[in-house]
Coordinates of C-alpha atoms and ligand atoms in Angstrom, one line a residue:
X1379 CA -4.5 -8.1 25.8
X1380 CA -0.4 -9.7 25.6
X1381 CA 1.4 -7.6 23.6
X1382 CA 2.1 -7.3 19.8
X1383 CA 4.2 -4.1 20.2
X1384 CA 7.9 -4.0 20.8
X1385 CA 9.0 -1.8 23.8
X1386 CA 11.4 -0.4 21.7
X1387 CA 9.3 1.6 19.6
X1388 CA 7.3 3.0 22.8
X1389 CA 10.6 4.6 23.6
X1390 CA 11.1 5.5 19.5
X1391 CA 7.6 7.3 19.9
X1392 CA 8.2 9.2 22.6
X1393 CA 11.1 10.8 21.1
X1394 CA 8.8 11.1 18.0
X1395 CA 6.9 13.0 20.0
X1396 CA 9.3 15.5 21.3
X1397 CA 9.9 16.2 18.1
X1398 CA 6.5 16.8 17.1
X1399 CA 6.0 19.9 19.6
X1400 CA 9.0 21.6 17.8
X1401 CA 7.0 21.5 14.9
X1402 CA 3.8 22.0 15.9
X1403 CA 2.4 25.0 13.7
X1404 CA 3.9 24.2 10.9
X1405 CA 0.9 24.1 9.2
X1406 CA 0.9 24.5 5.4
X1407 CA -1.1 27.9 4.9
X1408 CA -4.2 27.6 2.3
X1409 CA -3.4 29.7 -0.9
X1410 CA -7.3 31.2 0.5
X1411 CA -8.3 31.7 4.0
X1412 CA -11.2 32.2 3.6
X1413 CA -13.7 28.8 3.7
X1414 CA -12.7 27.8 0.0
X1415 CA -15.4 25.9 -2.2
X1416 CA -14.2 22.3 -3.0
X1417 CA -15.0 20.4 -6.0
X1418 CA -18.2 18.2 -5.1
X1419 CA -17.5 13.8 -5.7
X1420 CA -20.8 13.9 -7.2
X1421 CA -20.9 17.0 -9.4
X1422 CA -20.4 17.3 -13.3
X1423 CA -16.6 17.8 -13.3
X1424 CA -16.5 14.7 -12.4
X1425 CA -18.4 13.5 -15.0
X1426 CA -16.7 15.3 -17.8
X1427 CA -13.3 13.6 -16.6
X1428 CA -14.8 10.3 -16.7
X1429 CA -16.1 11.1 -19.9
X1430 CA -12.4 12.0 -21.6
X1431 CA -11.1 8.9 -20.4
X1432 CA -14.3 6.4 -22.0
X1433 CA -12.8 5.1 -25.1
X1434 CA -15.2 3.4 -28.0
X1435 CA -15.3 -0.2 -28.2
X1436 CA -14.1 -0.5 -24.6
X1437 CA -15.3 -3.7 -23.1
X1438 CA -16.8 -4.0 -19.6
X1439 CA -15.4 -6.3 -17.1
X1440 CA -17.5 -7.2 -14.5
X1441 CA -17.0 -8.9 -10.7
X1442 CA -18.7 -9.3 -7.8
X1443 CA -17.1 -9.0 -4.5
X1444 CA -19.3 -10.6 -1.2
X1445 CA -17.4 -8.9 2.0
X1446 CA -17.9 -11.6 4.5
X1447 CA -16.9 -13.5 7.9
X1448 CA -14.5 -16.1 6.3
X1449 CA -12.8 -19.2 7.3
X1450 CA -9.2 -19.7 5.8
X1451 CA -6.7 -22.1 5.7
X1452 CA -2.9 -20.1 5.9
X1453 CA -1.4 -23.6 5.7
X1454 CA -1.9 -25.4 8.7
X1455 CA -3.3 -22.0 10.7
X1456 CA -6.5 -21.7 10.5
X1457 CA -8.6 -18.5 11.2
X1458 CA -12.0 -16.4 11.1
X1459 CA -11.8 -13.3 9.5
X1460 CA -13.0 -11.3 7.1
X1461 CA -12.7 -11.9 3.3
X1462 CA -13.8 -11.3 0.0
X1463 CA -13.6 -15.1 -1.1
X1464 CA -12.4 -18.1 0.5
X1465 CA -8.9 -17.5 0.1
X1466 CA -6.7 -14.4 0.2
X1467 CA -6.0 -12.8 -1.5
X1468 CA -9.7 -12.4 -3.4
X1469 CA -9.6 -13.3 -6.8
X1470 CA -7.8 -11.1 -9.6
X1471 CA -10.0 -8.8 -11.6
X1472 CA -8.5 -8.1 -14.9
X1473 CA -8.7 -5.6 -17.6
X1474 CA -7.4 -3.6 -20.4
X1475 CA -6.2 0.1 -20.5
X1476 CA -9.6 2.0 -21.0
X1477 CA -12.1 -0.6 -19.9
X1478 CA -15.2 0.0 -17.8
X1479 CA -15.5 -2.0 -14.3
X1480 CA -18.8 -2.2 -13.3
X1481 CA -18.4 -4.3 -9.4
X1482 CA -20.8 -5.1 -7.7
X1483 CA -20.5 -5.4 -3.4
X1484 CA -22.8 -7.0 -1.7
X1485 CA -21.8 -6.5 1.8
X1486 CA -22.0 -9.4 4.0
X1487 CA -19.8 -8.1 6.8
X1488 CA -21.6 -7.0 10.8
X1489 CA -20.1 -3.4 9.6
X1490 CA -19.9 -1.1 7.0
X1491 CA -17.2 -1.4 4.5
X1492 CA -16.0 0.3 0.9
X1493 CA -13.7 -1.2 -1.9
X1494 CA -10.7 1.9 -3.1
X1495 CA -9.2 0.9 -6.3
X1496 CA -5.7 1.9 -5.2
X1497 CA -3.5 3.2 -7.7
X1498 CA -6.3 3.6 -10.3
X1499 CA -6.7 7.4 -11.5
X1500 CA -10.4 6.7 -11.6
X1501 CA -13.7 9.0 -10.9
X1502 CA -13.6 10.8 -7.6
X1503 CA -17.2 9.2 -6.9
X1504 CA -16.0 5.8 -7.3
X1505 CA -12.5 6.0 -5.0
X1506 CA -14.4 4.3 -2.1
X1507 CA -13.6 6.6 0.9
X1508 CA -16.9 6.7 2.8
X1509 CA -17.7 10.2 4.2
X1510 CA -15.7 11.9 1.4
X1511 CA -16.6 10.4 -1.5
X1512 CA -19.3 8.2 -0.9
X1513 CA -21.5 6.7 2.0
X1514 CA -20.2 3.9 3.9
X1515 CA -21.7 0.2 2.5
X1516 CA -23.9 -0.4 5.5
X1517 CA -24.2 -3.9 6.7
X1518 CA -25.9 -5.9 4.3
X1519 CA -25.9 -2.9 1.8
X1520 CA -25.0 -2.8 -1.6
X1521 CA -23.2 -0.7 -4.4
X1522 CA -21.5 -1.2 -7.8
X1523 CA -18.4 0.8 -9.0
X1524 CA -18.5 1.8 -12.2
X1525 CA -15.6 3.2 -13.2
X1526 CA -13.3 3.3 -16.3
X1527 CA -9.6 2.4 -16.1
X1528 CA -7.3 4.6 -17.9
X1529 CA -3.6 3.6 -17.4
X1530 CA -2.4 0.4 -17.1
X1531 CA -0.2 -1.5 -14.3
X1532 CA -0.3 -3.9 -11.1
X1533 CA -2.9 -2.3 -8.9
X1534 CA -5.2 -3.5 -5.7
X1535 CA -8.2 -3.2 -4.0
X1536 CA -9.3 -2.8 -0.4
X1537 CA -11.7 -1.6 2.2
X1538 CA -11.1 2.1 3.4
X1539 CA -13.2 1.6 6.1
X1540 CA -11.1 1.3 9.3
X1541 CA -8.5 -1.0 9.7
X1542 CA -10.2 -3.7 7.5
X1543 CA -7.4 -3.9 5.2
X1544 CA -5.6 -5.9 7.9
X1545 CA -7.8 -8.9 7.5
X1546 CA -8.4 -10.6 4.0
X1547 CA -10.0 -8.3 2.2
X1548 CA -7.8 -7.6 0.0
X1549 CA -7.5 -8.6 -4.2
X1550 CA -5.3 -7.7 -7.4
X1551 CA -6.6 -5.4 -10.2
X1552 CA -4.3 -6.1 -12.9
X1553 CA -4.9 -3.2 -16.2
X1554 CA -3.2 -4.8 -19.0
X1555 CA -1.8 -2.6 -22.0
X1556 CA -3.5 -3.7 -25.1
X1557 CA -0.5 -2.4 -27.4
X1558 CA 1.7 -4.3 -25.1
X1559 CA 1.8 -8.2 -24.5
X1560 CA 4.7 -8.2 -22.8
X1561 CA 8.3 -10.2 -23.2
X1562 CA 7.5 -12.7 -20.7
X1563 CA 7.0 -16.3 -20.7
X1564 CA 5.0 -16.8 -17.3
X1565 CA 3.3 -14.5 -14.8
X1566 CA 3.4 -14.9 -11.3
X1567 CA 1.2 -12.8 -8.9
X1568 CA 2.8 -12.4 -5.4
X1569 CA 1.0 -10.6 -2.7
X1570 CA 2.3 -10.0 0.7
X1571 CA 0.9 -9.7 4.1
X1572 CA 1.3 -9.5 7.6
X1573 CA -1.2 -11.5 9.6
X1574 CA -2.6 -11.6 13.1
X1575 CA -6.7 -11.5 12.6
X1576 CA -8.1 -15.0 14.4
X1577 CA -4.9 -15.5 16.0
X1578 CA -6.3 -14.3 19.8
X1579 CA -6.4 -10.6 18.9
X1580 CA -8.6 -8.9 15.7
X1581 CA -7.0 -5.7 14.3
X1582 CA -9.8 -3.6 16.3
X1583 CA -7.7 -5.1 19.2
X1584 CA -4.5 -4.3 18.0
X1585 CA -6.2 -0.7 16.9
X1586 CA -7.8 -0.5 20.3
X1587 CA -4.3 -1.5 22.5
X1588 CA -2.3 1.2 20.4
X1589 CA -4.6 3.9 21.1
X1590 CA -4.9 3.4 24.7
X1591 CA -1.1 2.9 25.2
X1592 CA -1.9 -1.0 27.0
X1593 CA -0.1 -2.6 23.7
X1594 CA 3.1 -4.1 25.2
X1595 CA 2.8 -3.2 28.6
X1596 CA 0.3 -5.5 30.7
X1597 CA -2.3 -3.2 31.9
X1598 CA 0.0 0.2 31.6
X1599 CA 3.1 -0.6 33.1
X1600 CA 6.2 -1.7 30.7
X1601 CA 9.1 -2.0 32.6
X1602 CA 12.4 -3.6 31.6
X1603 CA 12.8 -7.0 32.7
X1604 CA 9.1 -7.5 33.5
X1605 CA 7.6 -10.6 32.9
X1606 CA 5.8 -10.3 29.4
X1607 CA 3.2 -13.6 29.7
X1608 CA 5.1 -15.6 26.8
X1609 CA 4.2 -13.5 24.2
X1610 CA 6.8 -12.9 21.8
X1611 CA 8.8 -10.0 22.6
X1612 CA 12.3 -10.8 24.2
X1613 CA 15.0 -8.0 23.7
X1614 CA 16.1 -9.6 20.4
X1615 CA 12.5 -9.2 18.7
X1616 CA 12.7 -5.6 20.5
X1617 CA 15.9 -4.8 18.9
X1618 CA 14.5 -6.2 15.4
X1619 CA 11.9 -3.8 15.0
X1620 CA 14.1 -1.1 13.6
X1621 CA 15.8 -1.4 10.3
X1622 CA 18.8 0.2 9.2
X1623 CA 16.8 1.0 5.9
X1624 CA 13.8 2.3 7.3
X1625 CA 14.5 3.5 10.7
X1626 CA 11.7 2.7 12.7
X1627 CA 9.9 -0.3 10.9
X1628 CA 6.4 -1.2 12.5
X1629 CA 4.6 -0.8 15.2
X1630 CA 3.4 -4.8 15.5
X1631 CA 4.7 -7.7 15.4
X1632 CA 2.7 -9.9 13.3
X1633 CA 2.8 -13.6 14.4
X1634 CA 2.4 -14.4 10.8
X1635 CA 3.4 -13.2 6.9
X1636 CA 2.4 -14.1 3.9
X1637 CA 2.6 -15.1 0.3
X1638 CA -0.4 -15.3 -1.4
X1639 CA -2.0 -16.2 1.8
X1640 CA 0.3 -18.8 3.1
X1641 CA 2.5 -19.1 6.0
X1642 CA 6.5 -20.2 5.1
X1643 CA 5.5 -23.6 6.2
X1644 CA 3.0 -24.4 4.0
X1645 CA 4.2 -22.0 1.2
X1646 CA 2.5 -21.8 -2.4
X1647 CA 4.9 -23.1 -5.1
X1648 CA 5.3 -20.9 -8.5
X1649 CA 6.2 -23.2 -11.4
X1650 CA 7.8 -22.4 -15.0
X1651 CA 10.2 -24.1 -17.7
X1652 CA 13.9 -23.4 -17.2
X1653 CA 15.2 -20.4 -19.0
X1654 CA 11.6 -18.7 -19.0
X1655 CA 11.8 -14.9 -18.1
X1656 CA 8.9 -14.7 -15.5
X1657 CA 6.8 -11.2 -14.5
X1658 CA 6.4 -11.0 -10.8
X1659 CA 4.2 -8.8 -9.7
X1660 CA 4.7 -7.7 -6.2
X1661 CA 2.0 -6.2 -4.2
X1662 CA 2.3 -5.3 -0.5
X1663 CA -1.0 -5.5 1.0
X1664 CA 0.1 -5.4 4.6
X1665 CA -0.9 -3.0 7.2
X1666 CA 2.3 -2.3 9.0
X1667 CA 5.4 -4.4 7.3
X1668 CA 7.4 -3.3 4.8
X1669 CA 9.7 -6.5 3.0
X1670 CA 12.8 -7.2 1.9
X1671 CA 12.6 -9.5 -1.3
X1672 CA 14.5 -11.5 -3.0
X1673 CA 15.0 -14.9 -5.5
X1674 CA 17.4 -17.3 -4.0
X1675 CA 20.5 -18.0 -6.8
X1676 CA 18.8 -14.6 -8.8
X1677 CA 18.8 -11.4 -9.9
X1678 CA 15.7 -9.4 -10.4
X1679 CA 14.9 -6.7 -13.4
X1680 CA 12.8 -4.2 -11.8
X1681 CA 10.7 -3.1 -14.8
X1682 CA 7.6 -1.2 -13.1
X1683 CA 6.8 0.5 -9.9
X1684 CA 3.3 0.8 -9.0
X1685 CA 2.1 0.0 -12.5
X1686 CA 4.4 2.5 -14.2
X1687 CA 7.8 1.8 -16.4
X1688 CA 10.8 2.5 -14.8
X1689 CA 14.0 2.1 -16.8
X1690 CA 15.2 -0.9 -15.7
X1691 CA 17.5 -1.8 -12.3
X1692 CA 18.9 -5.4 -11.9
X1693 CA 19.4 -5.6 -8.2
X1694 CA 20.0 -8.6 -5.6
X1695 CA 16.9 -7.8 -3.4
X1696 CA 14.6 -5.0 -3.1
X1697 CA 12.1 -3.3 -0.2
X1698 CA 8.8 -2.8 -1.1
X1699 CA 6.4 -0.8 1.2
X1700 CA 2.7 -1.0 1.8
X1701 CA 0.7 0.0 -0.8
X1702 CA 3.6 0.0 -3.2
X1703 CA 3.2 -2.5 -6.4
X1704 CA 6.8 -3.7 -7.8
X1705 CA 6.8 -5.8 -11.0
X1706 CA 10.1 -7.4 -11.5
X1707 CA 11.5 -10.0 -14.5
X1708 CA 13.6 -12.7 -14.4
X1709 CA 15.0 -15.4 -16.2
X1710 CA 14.5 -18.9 -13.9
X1711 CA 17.1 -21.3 -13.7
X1712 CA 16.8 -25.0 -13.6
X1713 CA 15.9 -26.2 -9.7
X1714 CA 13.9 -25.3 -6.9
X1715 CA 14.6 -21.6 -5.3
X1716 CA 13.3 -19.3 -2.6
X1717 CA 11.4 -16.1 -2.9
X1718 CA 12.0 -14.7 0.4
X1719 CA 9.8 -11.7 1.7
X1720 CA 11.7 -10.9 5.0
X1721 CA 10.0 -8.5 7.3
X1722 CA 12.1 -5.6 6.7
X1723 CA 13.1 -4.7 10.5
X1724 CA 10.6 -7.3 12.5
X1725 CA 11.4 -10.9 12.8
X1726 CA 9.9 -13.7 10.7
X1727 CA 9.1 -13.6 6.7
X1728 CA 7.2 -14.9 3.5
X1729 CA 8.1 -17.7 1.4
X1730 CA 6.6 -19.0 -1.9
X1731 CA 8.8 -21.3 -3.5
X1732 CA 10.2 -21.7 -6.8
X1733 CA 10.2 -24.9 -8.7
X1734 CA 11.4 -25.5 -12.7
X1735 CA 13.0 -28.5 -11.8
X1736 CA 13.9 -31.4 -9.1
X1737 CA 15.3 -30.7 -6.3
X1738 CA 14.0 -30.7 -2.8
X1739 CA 11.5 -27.9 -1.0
X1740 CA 13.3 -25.2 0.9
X1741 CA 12.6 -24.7 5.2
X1742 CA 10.5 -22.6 6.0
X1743 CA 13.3 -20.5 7.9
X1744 CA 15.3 -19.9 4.4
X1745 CA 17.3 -17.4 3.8
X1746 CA 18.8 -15.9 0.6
X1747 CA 22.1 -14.4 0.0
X1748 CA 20.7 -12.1 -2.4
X1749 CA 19.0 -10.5 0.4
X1750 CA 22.3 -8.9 1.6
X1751 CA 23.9 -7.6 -1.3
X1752 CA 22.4 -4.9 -3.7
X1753 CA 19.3 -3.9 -1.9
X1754 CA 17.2 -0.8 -3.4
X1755 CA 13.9 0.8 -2.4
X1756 CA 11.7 1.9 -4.9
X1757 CA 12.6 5.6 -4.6
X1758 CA 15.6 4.9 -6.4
X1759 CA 14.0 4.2 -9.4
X1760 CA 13.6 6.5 -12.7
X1761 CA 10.8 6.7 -15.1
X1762 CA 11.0 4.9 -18.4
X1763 CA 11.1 7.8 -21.0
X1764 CA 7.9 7.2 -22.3
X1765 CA 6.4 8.2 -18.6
X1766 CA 8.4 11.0 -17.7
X1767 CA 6.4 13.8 -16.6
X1768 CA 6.9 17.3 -18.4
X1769 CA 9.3 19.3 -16.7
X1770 CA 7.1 22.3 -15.4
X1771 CA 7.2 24.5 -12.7
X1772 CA 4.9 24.3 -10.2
X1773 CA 1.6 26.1 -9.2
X1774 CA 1.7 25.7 -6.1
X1775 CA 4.4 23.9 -3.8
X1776 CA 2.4 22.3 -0.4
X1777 CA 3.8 21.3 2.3
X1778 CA 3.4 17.4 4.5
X1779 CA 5.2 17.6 8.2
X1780 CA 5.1 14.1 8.8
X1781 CA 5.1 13.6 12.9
X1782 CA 3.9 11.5 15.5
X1783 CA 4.4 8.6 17.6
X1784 CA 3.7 5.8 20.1
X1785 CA 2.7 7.9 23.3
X1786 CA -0.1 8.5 22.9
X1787 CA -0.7 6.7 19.2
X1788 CA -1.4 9.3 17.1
X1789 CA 0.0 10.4 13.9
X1790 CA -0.3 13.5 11.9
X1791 CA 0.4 15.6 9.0
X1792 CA 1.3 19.0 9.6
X1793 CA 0.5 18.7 13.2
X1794 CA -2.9 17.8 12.9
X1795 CA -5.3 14.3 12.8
X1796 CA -7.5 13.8 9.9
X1797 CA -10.4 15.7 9.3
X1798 CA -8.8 18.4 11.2
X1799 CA -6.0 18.8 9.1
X1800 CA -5.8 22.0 6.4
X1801 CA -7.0 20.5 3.2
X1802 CA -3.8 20.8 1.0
X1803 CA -6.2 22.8 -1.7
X1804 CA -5.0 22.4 -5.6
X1805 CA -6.8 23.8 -8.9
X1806 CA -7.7 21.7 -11.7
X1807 CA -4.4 22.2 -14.6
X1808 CA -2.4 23.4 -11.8
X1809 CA 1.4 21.3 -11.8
X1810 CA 1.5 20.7 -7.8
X1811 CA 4.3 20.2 -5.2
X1812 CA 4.1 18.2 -2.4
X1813 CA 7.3 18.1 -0.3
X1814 CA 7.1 15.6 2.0
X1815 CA 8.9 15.8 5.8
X1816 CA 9.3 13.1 8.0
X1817 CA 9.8 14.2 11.7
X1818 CA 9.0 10.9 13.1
X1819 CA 11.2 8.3 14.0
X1820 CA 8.8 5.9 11.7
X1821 CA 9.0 5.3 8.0
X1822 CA 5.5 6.2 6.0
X1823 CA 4.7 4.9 3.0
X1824 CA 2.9 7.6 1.5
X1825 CA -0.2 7.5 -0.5
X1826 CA -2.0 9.8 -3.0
X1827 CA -5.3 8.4 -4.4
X1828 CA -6.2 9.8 -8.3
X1829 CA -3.0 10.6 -9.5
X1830 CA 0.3 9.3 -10.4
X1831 CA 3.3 11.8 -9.2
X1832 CA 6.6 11.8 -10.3
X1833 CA 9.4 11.5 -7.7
X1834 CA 11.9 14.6 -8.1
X1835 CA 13.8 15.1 -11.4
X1836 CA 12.8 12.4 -13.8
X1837 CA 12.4 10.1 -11.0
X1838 CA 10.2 7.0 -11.1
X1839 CA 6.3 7.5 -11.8
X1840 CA 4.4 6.4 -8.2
X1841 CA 1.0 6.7 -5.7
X1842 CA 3.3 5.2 -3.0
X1843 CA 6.6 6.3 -1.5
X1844 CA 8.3 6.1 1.1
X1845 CA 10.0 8.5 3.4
X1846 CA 12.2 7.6 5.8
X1847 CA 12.8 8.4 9.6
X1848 CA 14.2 12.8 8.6
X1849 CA 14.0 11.9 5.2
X1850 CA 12.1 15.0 2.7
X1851 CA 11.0 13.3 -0.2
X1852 CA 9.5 15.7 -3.1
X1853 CA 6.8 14.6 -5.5
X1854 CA 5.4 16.7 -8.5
X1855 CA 1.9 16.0 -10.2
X1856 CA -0.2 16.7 -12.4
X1857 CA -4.0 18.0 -10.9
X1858 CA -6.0 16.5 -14.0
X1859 CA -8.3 14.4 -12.0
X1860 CA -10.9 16.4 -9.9
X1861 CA -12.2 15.6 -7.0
X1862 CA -11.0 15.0 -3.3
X1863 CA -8.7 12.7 -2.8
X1864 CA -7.1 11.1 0.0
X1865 CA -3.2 11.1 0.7
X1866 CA -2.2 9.4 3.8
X1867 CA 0.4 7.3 4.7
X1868 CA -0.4 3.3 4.0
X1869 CA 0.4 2.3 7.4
X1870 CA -2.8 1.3 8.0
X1871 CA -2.6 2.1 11.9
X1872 CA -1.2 5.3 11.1
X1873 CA -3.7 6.2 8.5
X1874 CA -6.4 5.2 11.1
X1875 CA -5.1 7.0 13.9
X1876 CA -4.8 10.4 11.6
X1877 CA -1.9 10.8 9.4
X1878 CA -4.3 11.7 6.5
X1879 CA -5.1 14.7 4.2
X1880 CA -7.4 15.9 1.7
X1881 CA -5.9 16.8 -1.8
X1882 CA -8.7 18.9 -2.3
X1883 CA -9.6 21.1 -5.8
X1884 CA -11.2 24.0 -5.4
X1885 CA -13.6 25.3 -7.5
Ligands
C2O1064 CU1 -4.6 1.8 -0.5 CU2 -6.2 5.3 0.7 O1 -5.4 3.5 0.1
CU1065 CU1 3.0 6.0 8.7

C-alpha cells in the first residue's frame, strides 16, 4: 500500500531501538514474586466502590450507542467508516457529578467492539477493555454500562478494541458540577482528529503496513530519492514530522484533520455575542497527532485539564495530546477568527471558525500568530487548590521504561509488549508512584484508566500526560478504585502494538 509514514521516523525508530537493548531488563520488580492474586473486575470490591460513590436522588441518564458501517460527509470528503451516529463525533452524553449512566450498545459493526469511558473513575467492570475487564461485544452483540459518574469534567468515549478509535467512533461525555454553573456565557465543544479511514487505506491497513515494516517503503525497500508513487511524502513532509516540542511527533501522516468532523475547507463555524467569555472544551480524539491550538486575535484561559481545575494560565496557544481534555475560556471579540489546530510536527491542521460579527470566512490554510508565541503543554499546569492531592509519601514507587520504535513497530514498557509485561501490582489505600521514562525517540501520551494522578508537587490533576522524547515525568495517585486497570500510552498504534500495562491491585 503507498505510504503514510515519513522516512524520517524509520530512521528515528531505529535509533529508538538501539536504545531499547541498553535497557532491556529494566523491568520493574513485583513487590511479590510469587504469582500474586489480583483483584477480580467482577468480584465484590468492586461493588462496594460503586456503592460509596451512588449518591440519593441521583438521576439516570441514559443513551444508546449503534456501532455501525457509516457514511460521512467531512465537508466535501466523503467516506465509509465506522461510527456511532451519522456524524463524528457521536452525539454528547451529558450528566451531573454522581449520576448513573445506564448505555446501551448494540453492536452493529462485522467485529467486536467495547465503549471505555475515558477519564471516568468508574467501576472496574464497566471500563470496557475486553479480555480484562469484560468480554469483547461480538458482532451483533449487545451490553449496557451501568455505571455511576463521580467527578465531574470534559471526558470521552471510545472503542478499546484495536485500532477502532481511529475511525468515527468516538463521542463527548461531558459530567457537569451541580454546585457549579459555571462563569460562562456560551459553550463550545471542539473535538479533534486525525483522519485517513475511506481515504484508500482503513486503519487495519495503516496497523497492518507498520507492523510489517512495508509503510513508506514500496514493497520493503526505502531508499532516498526513490520514486514514492505520488503519495505525500517529499523531504519537506519528512522533515515535518518531528517537532521541537515533542521530538518525534507521529508515525502517519493523516491526509486529513479535524474539527468536530470537518476538514479546514468546509470548517464548522462556532457563534456567540461580542464580549461573551466562551468554555471550549478541547478533546483530542486522534490516534497519532498531537495539536497546537490556538484563537486568532486571542488569548486563552486554561481553566481545566482533563476535567480537573487547574489554576489558571493565559497563554497564546497550547498542545494538547491524545487522550488529553483541555477546557479553556475566553472573552470573544467582535469579527470572525480562526481556531487553528495545527498538527503539532506533521503538515496540515484543523479549523473551525469563529464568528460574533461580519467579516469574511478565513482560508482554509490560516494561520494564527498566537500559535508562535506563548505556547504551553499541559504538564505545565498546577492543580487548583481545591484539587490538590494530599501530600503523602508513597507506598510503593513503580517504575514505566518507555522504549520502542519503527523497526520492527513495536513499542513497550519496561522492555516488554502487553500482556507480557510485569503487572505494575498496587494495594487498595496504598499512595502509588509511577515514574515514567521515555527512552524512545517518540512522545507518549500516557494514559491511566480509574484514577486521576497528580503530576509531581502540586502539579495539575490528569489521566493523560505526556512525556517527551528522554523526558521522566512522575505522577502520584491515589489506589481507591479497585480493579485492573489499563495504563498505556494513547497513541493508538503504539497502544496496539504493546506499549501497555496492567495497574493491577492485589488482593
Ligand atoms: Cu482512551 Cu485505554 O483509553
Ligand atoms: Cu506512544
Amino acid at each position: 500500500m503507498p505510504s503514510l509514514l515519513t522516512r524520517r521516523h524509520v530512521i528515528a525508530g531505529i535509533a529508538g531501538a538501539a536504545g531499547l537493548a541498553g535497557t532491556a531488563g529494566v523491568v520493574a520488580v513485583a513487590a511479590n514474586r510469587n504469582t500474586p492474586k489480583l483483584v477480580d473486575p467482577h468480584s465484590e470490591a468492586i461493588h462496594r466502590a460503586e456503592l460509596a460513590r451512588q449518591r440519593p436522588g441521583a438521576a439516570t441518564v441514559r443513551a444508546t450507542l449503534t456501532p455501525r458501517p457509516v457514511t460521512l460527509d467531512l465537508g466535501g470528503v466523503t467516506v465509509d467508516t465506522w461510527g456511532y451516529a451519522e456524524d463524528a463525533p457521536a452525539p454528547l452524553i451529558r450528566a451531573k457529578a454522581g449520576d448513573r449512566l445506564r448505555v446501551d450498545v448494540v453492536n452493529e459493526l462485522p467485529v467486536d467492539t467495547s465503549v471505555h469511558w475515558h477519564g471516568i473513575a468508574l467501576r472496574n467492570d464497566m471500563d470496557g477493555v475486553p479480555g480484562v475487564t469484560q468480554d469483547p461485544i461480538g458482532a451483533g452483540g449487545r451490553f449496557t454500562y451501568d455505571f455511576t459518574a463521580p467527578h465531574p469534567g470534559t471526558y470521552f468515549y471510545h472503542p478499546h478494541s484495536g485500532v477502532q478509535l481511529d475511525r468515527a467512533l468516538y463521542g463527548v461525555l461531558i459530567v457537569d458540577d451541580p454546585n457549579d454553573a459555571g462563569r460562562y456565557d456560551q459553550e463550545w465543544i471542539v473535538v479533534l482528529d486525525d483522519w485517513v479511514d475511506g481515504t484508500g487505506h482503513t486503519p487495519d491497513d495503516v496497523l497492518a503496513a507498520l507492523g510489517d515494516g512495508t509503510a513508506g517503503m514500496h514493497g520493503g525497500h526505502d531508499t532516498p530519492g526513490m520514486d514514492h508513487g505520488g503519495m505525500p511524502m517529499d523531504d519537506g513532509n519528512m522533515e515535518s514530522m518531528t517537532s521541537p516540542l515533542l521530538g518525534g511527533a507521529g508515525d502517519v501522516d493523516y491526509p486529513h484533520y479535524l474539527i468536530n468532523g470537518r476538514v479546514p475547507a468546509a470548517p464548522v463555524t462556532l457563534t456567540a455575542q461580542p464580549r461573551q467569555r466562551v468554555r471550549i472544551r478541547l478533546v483530542n480524539a486522534a490516534s497519532d497527532t498531537a495539536f497546537r491550538v490556538a484563537l486568532g486575535e486571542h488569548q486563552l484561559t486554561v481553566t481545566h485539564s482533563d476535567g480537573f481545575p487547574v489554576v489558571p494560565d493565559v497563554t497564546d496557544a497550547l498542545v494538547v495530546g491524545m487522550g488529553e481534555r483541555v477546557d479553556v475560556e475566553v472573552v470573544v471579540a467582535d469579527g470572525v477568527f480562526p481556531l487553528v489546530a495545527v498538527a503539532e510536527g506533521k503538515t496540515g491542521q484543523a479549523l473551525a471558525v469563529v464568528r460574533t460579527g461580519g467579516g469574511s470566512p478565513p482560508s482554509a490554510e490560516v494561520r494564527a500568530a498566537e500559535l508562535d508565541r506563548r505556547v504551553i503543554l499541559t504538564n505545565q499546569l498546577r492543580a487548583a487548590d481545591n484539587v490538590r492531592l494530599p501530600q503523602r509519601e508513597p507506598d510503593r514507587t513503580h517504575d514505566l521504561v518507555l522504549g520502542g520504535g519503527m523497526m520492527p513497530y513495536r513499542w513497550t514498557i519496561n522492555g516488554k509488549t502487553f500482556t507480557d509485561a510485569e503487572p505494575l501490582l498496587v494495594g487498595e489505600g496504598e499512595r502509588v508512584r509511577l515514574r515514567m521514562i521515555n527512552q524512545s525517540m517518540m512522545f507518549h501520551p500516557m494514559h491511566v484508566h480509574g484514577h486521576t494522578f497528580a503530576l509531581g508537587d502540586g502539579g495539575a490533576r490528569k489521566d493523560t500526560v505526556i512525556v517527551t522524547p528522554h523526558q521522566t515525568v512522575t505522577v502520584d495517585l491515589d489506589a481507591d478504585n479497585p480493579g485492573q486497570w489499563m495504563t498505556h500510552c494513547h497513541n493508538i498504534y503504539h497502544a496496539e502494538t504493546g506499549m501497555m500495562i496492567n495497574l493491577a491491585y492485589q488482593l
